[in-house]
mmCIF file of C-alpha atoms in Angstrom:
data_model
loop_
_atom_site.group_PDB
_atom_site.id
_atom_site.type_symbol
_atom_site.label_atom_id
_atom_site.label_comp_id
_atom_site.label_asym_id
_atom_site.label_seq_id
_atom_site.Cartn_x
_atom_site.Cartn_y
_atom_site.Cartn_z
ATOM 1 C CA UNK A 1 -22.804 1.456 -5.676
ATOM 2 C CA UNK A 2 -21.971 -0.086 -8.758
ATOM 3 C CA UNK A 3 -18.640 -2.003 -9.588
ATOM 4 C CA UNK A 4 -17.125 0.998 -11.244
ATOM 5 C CA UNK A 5 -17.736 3.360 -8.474
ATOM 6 C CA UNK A 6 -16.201 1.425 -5.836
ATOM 7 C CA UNK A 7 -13.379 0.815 -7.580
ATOM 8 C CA UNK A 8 -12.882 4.522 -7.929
ATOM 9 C CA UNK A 9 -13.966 4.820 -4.422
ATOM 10 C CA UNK A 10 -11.146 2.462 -3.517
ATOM 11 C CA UNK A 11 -8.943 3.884 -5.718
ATOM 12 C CA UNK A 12 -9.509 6.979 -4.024
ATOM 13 C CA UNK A 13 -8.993 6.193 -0.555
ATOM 14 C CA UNK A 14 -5.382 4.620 -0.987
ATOM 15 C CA UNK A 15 -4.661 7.903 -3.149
ATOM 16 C CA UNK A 16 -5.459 9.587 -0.021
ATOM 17 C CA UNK A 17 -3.353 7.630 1.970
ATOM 18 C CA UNK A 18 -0.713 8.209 0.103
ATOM 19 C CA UNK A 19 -0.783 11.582 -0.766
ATOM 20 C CA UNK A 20 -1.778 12.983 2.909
ATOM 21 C CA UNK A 21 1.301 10.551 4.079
ATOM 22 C CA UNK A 22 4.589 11.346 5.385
ATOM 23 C CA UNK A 23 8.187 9.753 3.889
ATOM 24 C CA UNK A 24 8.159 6.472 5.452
ATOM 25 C CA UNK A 25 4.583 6.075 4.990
ATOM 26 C CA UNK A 26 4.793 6.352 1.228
ATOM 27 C CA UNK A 27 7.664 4.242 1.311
ATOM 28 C CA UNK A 28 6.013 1.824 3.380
ATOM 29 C CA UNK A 29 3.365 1.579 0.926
ATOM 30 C CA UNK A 30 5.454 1.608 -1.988
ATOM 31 C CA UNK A 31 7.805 -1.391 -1.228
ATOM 32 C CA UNK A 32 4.977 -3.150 0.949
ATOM 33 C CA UNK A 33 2.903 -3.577 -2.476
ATOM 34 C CA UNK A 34 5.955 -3.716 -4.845
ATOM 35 C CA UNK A 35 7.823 -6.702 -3.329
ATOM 36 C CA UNK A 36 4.580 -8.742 -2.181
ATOM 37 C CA UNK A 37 3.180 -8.404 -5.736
ATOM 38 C CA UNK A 38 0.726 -6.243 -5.062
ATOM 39 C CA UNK A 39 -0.936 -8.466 -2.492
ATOM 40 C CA UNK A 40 0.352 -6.800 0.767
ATOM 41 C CA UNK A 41 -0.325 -3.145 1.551
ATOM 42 C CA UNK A 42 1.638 -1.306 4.734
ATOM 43 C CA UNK A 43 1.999 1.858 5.900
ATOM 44 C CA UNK A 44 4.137 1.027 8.764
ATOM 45 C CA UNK A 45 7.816 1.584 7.212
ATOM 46 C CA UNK A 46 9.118 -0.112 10.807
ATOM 47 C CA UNK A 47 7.593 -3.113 10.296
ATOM 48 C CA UNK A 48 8.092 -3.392 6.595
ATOM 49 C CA UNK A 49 11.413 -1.964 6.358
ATOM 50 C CA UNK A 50 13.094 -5.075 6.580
ATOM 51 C CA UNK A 51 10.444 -7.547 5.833
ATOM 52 C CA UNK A 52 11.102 -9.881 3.037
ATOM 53 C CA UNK A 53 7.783 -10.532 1.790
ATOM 54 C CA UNK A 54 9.313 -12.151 -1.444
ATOM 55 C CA UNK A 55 9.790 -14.821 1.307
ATOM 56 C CA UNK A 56 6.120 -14.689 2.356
ATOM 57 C CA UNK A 57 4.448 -15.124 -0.512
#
């Protein structure tokens, strides 16, 4: 594969994620990746829903 198509592959697969998900899976995802930065990625809302990765990083 070349660079562009596994970014799109990528690019893909968390659109997948996120669209098959249910509530707290989007929102896991959502403030996981928002509040990190974008350099964490959850889709466990019980372990991120009260993680301060602001902290973390």
């Amino acid at each position: 594969l070349i660079k562009e198509d596994k970014d799109e592959s990528v690019d893909y697969f968390f659109k997948k994620i996120y669209n098959e998900g249910d509530d707290d899976t989007k929102r896991a995802m959502i403030k996981s990746f928002q509040t990190s930065g974008g350099k964490v990625l959850s889709t466990n809302w019980k372990d991120v829903k009260n993680k301060q990765y602001e902290q973390d990083i």
